[in-house]
XYZ file of C-alpha atoms in Angstrom:
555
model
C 10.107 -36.065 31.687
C 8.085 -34.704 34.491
C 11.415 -32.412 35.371
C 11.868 -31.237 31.972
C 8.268 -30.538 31.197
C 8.422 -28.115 34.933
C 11.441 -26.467 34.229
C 9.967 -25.511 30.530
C 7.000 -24.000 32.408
C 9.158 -22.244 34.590
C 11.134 -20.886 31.845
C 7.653 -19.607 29.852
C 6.744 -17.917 33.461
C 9.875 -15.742 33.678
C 9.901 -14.908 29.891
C 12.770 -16.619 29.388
C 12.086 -18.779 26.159
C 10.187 -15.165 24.519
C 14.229 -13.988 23.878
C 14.457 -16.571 20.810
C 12.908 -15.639 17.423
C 10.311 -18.012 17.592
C 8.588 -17.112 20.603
C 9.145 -13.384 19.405
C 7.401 -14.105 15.944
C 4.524 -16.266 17.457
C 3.836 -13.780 19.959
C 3.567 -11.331 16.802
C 1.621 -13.795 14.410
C -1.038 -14.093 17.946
C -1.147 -10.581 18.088
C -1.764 -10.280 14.324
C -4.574 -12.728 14.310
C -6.533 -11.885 17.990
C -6.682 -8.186 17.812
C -8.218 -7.578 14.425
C -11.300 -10.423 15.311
C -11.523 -8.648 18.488
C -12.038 -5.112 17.875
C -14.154 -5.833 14.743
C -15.938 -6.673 16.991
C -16.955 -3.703 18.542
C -16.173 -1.450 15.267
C -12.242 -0.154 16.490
C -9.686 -0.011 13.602
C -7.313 -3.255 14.193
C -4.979 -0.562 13.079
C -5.132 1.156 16.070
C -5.113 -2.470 17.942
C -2.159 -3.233 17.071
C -0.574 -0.502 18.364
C -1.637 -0.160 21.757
C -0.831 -4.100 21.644
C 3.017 -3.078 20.418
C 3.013 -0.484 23.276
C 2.001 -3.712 26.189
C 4.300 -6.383 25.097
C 7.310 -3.840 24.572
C 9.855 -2.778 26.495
C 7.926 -0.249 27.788
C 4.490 -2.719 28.897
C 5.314 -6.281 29.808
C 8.368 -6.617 28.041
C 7.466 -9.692 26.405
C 9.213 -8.388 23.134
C 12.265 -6.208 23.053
C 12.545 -3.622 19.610
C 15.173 -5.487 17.962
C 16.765 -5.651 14.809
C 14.254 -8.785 13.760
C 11.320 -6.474 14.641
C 12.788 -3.009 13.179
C 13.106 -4.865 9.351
C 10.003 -6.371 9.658
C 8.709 -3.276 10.625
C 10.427 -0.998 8.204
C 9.110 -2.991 5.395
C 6.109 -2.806 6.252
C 6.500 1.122 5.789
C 7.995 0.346 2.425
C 4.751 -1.671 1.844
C 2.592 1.193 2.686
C 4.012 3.531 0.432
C 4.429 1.516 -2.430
C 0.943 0.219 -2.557
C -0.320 3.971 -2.173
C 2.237 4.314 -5.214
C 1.218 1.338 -6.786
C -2.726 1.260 -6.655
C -3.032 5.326 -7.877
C -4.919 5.803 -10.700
C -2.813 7.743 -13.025
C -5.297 9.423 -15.078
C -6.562 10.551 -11.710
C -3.418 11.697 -10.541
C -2.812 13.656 -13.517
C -6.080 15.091 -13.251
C -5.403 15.915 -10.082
C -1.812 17.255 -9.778
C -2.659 20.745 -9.756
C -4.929 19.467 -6.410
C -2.546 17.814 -4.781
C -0.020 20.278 -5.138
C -2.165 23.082 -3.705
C -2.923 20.331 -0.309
C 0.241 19.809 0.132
C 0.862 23.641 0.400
C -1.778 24.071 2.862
C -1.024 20.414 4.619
C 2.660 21.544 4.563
C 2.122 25.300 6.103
C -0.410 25.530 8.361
C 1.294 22.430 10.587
C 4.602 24.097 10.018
C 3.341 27.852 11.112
C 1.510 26.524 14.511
C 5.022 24.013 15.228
C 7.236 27.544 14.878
C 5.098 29.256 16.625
C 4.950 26.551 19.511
C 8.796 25.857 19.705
C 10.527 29.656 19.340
C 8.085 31.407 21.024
C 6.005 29.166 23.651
C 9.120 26.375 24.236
C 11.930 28.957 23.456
C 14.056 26.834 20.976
C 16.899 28.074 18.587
C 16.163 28.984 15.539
C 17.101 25.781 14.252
C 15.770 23.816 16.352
C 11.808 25.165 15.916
C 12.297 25.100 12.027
C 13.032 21.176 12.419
C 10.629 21.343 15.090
C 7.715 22.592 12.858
C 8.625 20.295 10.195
C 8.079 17.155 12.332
C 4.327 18.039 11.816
C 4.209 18.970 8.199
C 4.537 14.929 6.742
C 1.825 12.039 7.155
C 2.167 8.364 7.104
C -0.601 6.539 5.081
C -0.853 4.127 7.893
C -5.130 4.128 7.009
C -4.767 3.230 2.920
C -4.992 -0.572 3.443
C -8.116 0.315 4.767
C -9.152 2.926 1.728
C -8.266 0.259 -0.786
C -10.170 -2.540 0.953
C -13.259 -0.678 0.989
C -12.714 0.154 -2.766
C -12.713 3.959 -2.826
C -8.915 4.392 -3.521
C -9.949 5.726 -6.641
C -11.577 8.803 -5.015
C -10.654 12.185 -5.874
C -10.018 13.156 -2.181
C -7.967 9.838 -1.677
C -5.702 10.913 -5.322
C -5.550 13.730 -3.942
C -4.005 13.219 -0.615
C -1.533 10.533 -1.719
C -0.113 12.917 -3.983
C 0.016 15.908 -1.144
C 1.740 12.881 0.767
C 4.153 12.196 -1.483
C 5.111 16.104 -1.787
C 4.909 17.366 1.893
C 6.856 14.786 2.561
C 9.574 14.927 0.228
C 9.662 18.604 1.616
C 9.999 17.759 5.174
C 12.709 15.760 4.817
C 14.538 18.379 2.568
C 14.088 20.365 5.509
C 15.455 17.774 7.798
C 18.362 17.537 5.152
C 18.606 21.308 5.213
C 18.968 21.935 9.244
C 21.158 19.285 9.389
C 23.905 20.420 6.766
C 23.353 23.876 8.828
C 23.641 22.648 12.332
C 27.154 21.106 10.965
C 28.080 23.947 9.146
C 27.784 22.050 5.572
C 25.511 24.172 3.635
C 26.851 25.516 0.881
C 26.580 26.043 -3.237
C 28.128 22.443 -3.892
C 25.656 21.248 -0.967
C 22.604 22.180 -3.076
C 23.885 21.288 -6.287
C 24.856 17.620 -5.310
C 21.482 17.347 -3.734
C 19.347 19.000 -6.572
C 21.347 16.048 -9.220
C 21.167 13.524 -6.718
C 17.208 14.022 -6.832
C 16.770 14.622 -10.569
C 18.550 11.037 -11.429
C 16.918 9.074 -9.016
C 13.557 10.212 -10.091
C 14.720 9.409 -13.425
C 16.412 6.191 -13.036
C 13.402 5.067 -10.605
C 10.574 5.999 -13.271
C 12.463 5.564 -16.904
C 14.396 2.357 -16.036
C 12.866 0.725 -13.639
C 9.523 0.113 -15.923
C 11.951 -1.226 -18.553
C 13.530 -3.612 -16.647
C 9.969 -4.536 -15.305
C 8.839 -5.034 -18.188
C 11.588 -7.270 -19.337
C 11.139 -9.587 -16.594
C 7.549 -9.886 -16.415
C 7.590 -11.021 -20.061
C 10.176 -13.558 -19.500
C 9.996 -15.024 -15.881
C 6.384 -16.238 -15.750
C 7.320 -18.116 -12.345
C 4.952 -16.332 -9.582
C 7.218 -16.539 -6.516
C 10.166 -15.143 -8.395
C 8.070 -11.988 -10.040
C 6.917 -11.513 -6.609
C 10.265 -11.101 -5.052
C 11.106 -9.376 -8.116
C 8.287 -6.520 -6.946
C 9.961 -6.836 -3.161
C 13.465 -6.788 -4.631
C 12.356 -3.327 -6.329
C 11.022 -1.841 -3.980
C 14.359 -2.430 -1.564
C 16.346 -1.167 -4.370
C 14.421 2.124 -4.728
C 14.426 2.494 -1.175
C 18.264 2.280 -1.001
C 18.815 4.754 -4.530
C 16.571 7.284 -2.390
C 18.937 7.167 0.469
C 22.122 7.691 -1.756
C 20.341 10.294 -3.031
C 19.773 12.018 0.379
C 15.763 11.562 0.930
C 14.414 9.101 3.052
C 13.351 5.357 1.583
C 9.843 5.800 1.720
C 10.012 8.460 -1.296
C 12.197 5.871 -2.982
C 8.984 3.021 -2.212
C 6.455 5.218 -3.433
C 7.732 5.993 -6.312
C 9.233 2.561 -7.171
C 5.093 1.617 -6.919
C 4.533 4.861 -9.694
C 6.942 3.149 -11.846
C 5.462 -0.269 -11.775
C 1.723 0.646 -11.505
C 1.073 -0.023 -15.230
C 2.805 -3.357 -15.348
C 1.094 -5.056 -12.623
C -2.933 -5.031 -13.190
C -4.710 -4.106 -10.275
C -7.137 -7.058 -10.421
C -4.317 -9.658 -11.396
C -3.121 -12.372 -9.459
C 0.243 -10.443 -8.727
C -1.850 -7.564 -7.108
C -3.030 -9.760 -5.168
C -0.500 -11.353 -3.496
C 1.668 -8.138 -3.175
C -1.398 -6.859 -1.460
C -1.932 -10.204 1.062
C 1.860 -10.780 2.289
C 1.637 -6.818 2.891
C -1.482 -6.512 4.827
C -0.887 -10.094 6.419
C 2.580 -9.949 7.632
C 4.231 -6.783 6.962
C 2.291 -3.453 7.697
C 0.896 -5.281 11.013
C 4.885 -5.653 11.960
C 4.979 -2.065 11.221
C 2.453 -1.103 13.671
C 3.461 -3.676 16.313
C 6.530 -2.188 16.289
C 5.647 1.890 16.448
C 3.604 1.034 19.391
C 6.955 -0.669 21.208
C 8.152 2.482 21.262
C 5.490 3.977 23.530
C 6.269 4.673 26.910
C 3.750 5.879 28.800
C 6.160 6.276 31.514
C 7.490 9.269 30.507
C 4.851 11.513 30.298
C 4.385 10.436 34.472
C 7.576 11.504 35.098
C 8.014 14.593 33.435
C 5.207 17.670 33.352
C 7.576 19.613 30.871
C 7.314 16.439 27.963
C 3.573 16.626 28.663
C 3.176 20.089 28.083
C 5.569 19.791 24.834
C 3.562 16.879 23.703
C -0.005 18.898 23.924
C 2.313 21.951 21.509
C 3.019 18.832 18.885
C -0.543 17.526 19.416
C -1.967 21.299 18.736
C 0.167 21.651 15.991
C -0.078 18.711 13.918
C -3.971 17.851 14.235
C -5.015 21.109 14.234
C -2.974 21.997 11.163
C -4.089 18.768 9.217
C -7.578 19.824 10.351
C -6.924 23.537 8.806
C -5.246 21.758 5.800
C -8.130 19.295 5.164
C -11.225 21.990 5.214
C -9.118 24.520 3.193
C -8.734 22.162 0.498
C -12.331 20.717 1.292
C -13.384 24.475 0.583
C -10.815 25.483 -2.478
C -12.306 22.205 -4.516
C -15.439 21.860 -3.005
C -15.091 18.684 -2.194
C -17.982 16.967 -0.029
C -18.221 17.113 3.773
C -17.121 13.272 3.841
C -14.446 13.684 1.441
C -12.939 16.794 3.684
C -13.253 14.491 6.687
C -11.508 11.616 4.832
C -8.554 14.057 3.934
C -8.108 14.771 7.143
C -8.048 11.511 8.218
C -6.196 9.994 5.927
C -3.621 13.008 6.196
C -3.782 13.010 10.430
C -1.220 10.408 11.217
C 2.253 11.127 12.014
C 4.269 8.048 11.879
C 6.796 7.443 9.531
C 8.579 10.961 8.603
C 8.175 12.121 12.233
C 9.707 9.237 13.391
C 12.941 9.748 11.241
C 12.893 13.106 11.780
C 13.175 13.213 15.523
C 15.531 10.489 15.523
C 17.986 12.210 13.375
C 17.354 15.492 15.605
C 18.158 13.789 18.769
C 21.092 12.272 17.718
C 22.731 15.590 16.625
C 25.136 16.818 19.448
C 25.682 20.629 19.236
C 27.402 20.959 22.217
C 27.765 19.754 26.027
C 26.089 21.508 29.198
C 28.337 22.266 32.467
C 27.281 19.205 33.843
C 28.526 17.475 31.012
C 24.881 16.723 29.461
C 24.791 16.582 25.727
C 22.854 19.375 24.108
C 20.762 17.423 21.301
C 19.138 19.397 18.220
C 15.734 18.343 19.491
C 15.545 17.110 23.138
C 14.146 14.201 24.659
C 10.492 16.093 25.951
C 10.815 15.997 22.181
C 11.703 12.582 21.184
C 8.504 11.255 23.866
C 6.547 13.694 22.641
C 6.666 12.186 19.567
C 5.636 8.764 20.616
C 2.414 10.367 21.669
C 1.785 11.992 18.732
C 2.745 8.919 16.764
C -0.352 7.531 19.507
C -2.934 10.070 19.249
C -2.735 11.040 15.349
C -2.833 7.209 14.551
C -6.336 6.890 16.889
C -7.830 9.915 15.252
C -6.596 8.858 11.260
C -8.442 4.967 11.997
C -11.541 6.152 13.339
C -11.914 9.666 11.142
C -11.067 7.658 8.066
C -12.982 4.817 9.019
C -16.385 6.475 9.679
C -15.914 8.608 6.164
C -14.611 6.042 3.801
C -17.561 3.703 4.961
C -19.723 6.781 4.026
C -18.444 7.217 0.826
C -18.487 3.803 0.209
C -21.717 3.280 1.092
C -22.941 6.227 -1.328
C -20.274 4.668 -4.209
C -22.720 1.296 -4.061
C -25.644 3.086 -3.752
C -24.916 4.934 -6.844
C -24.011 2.050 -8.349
C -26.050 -0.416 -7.852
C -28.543 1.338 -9.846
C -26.238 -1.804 -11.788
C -28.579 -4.366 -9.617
C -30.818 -3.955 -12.401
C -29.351 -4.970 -15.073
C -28.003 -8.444 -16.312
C -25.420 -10.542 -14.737
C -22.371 -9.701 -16.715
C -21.125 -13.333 -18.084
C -17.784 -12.796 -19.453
C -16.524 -16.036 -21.858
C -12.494 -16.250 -22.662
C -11.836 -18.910 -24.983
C -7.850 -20.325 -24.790
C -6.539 -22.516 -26.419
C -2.580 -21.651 -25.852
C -0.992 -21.850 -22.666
C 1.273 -19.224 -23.214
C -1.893 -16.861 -23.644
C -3.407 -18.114 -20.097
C -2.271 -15.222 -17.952
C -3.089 -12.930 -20.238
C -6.347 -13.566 -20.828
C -7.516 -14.189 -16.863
C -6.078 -11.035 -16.005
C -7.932 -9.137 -18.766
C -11.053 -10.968 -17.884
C -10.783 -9.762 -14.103
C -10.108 -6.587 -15.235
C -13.194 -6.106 -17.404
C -15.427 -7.560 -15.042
C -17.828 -5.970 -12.372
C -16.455 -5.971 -8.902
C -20.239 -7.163 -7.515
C -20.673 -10.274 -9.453
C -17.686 -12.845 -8.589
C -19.139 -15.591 -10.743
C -18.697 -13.883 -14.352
C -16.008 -15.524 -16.237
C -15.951 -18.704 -18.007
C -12.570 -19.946 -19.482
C -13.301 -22.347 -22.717
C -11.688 -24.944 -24.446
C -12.253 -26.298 -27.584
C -11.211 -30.085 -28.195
C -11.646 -31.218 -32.480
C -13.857 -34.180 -33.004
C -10.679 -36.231 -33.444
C -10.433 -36.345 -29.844
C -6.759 -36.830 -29.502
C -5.130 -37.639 -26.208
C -2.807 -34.690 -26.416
C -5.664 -32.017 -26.887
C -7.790 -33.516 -23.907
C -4.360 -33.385 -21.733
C -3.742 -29.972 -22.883
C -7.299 -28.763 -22.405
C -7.038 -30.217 -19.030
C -3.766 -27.940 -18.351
C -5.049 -24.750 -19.362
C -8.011 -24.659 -17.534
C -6.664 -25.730 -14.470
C -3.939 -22.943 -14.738
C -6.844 -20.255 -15.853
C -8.743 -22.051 -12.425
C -6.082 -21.264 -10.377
C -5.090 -17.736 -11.361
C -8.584 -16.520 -10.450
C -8.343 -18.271 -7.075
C -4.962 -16.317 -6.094
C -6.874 -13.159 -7.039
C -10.202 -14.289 -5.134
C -12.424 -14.773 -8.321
C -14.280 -17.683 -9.694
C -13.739 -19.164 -13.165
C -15.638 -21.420 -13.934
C -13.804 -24.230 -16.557
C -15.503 -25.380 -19.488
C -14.220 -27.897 -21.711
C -16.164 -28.399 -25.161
C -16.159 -31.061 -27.972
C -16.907 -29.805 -31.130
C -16.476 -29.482 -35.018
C -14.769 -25.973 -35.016
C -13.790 -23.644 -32.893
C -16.198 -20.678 -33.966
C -19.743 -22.938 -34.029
C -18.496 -24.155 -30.370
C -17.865 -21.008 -28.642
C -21.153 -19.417 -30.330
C -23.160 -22.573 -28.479
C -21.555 -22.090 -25.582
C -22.696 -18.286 -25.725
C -26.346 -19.436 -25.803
C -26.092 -21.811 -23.411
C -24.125 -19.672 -20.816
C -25.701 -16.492 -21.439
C -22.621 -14.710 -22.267
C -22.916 -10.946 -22.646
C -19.139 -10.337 -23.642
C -17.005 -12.518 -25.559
C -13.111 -11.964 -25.800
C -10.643 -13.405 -28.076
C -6.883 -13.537 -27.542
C -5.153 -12.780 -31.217
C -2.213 -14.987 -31.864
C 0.817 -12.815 -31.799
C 2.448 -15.075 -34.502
C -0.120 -15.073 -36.601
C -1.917 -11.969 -36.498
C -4.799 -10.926 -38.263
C -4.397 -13.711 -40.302
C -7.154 -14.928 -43.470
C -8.591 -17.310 -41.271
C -9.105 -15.386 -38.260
C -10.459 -12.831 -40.155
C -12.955 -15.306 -42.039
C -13.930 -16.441 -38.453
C -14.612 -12.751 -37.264
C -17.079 -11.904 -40.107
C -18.272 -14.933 -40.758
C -18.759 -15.987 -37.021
C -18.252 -13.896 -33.565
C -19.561 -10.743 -35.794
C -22.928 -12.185 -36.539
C -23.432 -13.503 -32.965
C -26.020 -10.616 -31.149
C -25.853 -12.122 -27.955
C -22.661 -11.060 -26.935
C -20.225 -8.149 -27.360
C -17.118 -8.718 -29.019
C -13.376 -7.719 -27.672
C -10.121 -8.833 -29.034
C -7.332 -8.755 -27.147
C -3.613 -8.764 -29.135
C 0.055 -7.802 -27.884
C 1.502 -4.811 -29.165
């Protein structure tokens, strides 16, 4: 016992035990849990934390974790994740309001990156022609690495925010065009039937993505009601978008974005389902995402070499300092707020995601061999760990811009607000009485309510006078289901089960009693506006002035 328990330490000392997966993915839950209690701490984005704690147990720190496959999928859903929850949580109506904005940022966020990264690589670093056009494009796309923040401080409804997920979604659908572009060229493949097979390949995954995907969607959601299997539904979609965008010759975070555009009116921000897509994501998966962009960090490199330091300050130059340009001439064009420039900028700073792929796929095309026999890659190495500290530095500068701005203009959102303190606590009664209608109503209720008062909604049952078994039992159901759907989206409902001689007389007591301001009813689908539902509505909820009236019915 004594042997085995000394050779096990040994073992642990000589990192011998971290090459199994479950040393690798407790070493990655520990690092998941410490770092963001840490640096709360002492106000430092976790997000940034968990990089610089990717970069010491990688291959390049300690080498407590190698960059494996386990690590790389984790990782690369995590991306996925980012960009369909930016995809996902965008207000429509905004974005609609704001297209003509967004399209003008990512102009500016597109060409003043890409002007200062050709200028830098033809005529400061003296690449091909080729090679600075790719070169200037690595700076051109952002990775929303900051929105879990936005949306947990509650301003990803902000015009600058709508704004700069759409210039996202364009600048870097144009990047990687370019990418596509030089890469045909560099192989000689550019041609008429080159542009035509991409321009179709585009136009039906945008269409299959946002016509059929909602319909399918939609199909399932009304049909499975099992909440493990619509979330893996969501996943499953978002995996399948991701691979139609790759057949289609983009990269697969186009295909998640726009698989969350396509679902963003089936699944209710404030539901249940929201909320777990939103807690596996931010728990599990974009932390493996950043854990495993900081492995590739070496520090090393820039030690060793004066020539990838002095390429890496070019990127640096090019990329911040053309967001920067980007963010104040769209802060100027819309007059936007000195906060909401700021957050633009921040949010738009971070090169991560497109950069990554982008330099990858550079560095693995060969154009030719040296004398010596070297290869002669489309973008060099100085490149490729120049990169990494870009990836480094634009991530620091994105958490801390956009943290110190969105707290701003989330501060001033309250304040604004809260002019709300004074009125009355919105009390929010849903009567059920169907199980079927359960969901439904809960996620209506959460919808409707305030975000500041978490102890608003009362779910009611009414049990007859005859007091049969079967309707206590089935009271008992429903309200524990209605319970439990506002606990998996964080909100309170508070059960109330009432005897009574009808339904109307017993919800209009319970109005008094509770206080309710706003009373909804669920219409039977079956029945419809049937005689005696009608009866009830003039002859009962109508004539209550305590409380508004809603009624909620399927279409």
């Amino acid at each position: 016992m004594v042997y085995f328990f000394i050779e096990s330490l040994f073992k642990i000392c000589h990192f011998e035990l971290f090459s199994t997966l479950t040393y690798k993915f407790f070493i990655e839950l520990l690092i998941i849990l410490l770092v963001p209690l840490l640096l709360n701490k002492i106000k430092i984005p976790h997000l940034l934390g968990l990089l610089v704690a990717g970069a010491v147990v990688g291959p390049y720190g300690f080498n407590l974790l190698s960059r494996d496959s386990s690590v790389v999928v984790t990782g690369t859903t995590g991306l996925l994740y980012i960009m369909f929850l930016a995809g996902l949580e965008i207000d429509m109506g905004d974005f609609k309001k704001n297209k003509w904005k967004s399209i003008t940022f990512s102009i500016y966020t597109f060409l003043a990156p890409f002007v200062l990264g050709f200028a830098g690589g033809y005529y400061i670093l003296h690449f091909s022609l080729l090679t600075s056009i790719l070169f200037a494009a690595l700076f051109s796309s952002h990775t929303l690495i900051v929105y879990p923040m936005i949306s947990a401080l509650g301003i990803a409804k902000n015009s600058a925010v709508n704004i700069t997920v759409g210039g996202t979604m364009i600048t870097d659908v144009l990047t990687l065009l370019v990418l596509a572009v030089i890469v045909g060229l560099s192989q000689g493949d550019v041609g008429a039937a080159f542009w035509l097979q991409l321009s179709i390949s585009m136009i039906v995954f945008v269409l299959v993505v946002l016509l059929i995907f909602p319909i399918v969607a939609r199909w399932f959601f009304k049909h499975v009601s099992d909440k493990i299997s619509q979330y893996i539904f969501v996943v499953v979609m978002i995996y399948l978008a991701s691979i139609l965008a790759e057949l289609a010759g983009i990269e697969s975070i186009i295909g998640a974005f726009f698989a969350g555009l396509a679902l963003n009116r089936l699944i209710p921000h404030t539901s249940s389902l929201m909320n777990r897509i939103e807690f596996v994501g931010n728990a599990i998966f974009i932390p493996f995402f950043l854990i495993s962009v900081g492995m590739l960090i070496d520090f090393s490199a820039f030690i060793k070499s004066w020539e990838t330091l002095g390429v890496a300050a070019i990127m640096l130059l090019a990329s911040i300092g053309g967001k920067y340009i980007a963010a104040m001439l769209i802060q100027k064009t819309y007059r936007l707020s000195k906060d909401e420039g700021r957050l633009v900028f921040g949010m738009s700073s971070a090169s991560a995601a497109a950069t990554l792929a982008t330099v990858m796929v550079g560095y693995n095309i060969i154009l030719g061999q040296t004398a010596e026999g070297e290869p002669i890659r489309l973008l060099n190495k100085h490149v490729l760990n120049g990169s990494i500290l870009l990836i480094l530095i634009s991530c620091t500068i994105s958490s801390f811009v956009t943290m110190s701005s969105a707290q701003r203009i989330a501060e001033e959102d309250r304040e604004n607000t809260v002019a709300g303190d004074k009125l009355p606590k919105a009390h929010i009664l849903l009567p059920i009485n169907k199980q079927e209608m359960t969901e439904k109503m809960i996620n209506l209720g959460m919808l409707i309510r305030t975000k500041s008062n978490n102890d608003q909604l009362f779910a009611l049952n009414i049990i007859s006078e005859d007091n049969n078994e079967s309707s206590v039992k089935n009271a008992e159901k429903i309200l524990e289901a209605e319970v439990k759907l506002g606990a998996a989206a964080d909100v309170e409902v508070k059960a109330i089960t009432r005897h009574d001689n009808g339904v109307v007389g017993g919800i209009n007591n319970v109005i008094k009693e509770k206080s309710i301001s706003d009373l909804v009813i669920g219409l039977d689908k079956e029945k419809g506006f049937s005689t005696s539902f009608m009866y009830n509505l003039y002859n009962g909820y109508l004539k209550n002035e305590h409380a508004n009236l809603m009624i909620y019915s399927e279409i």
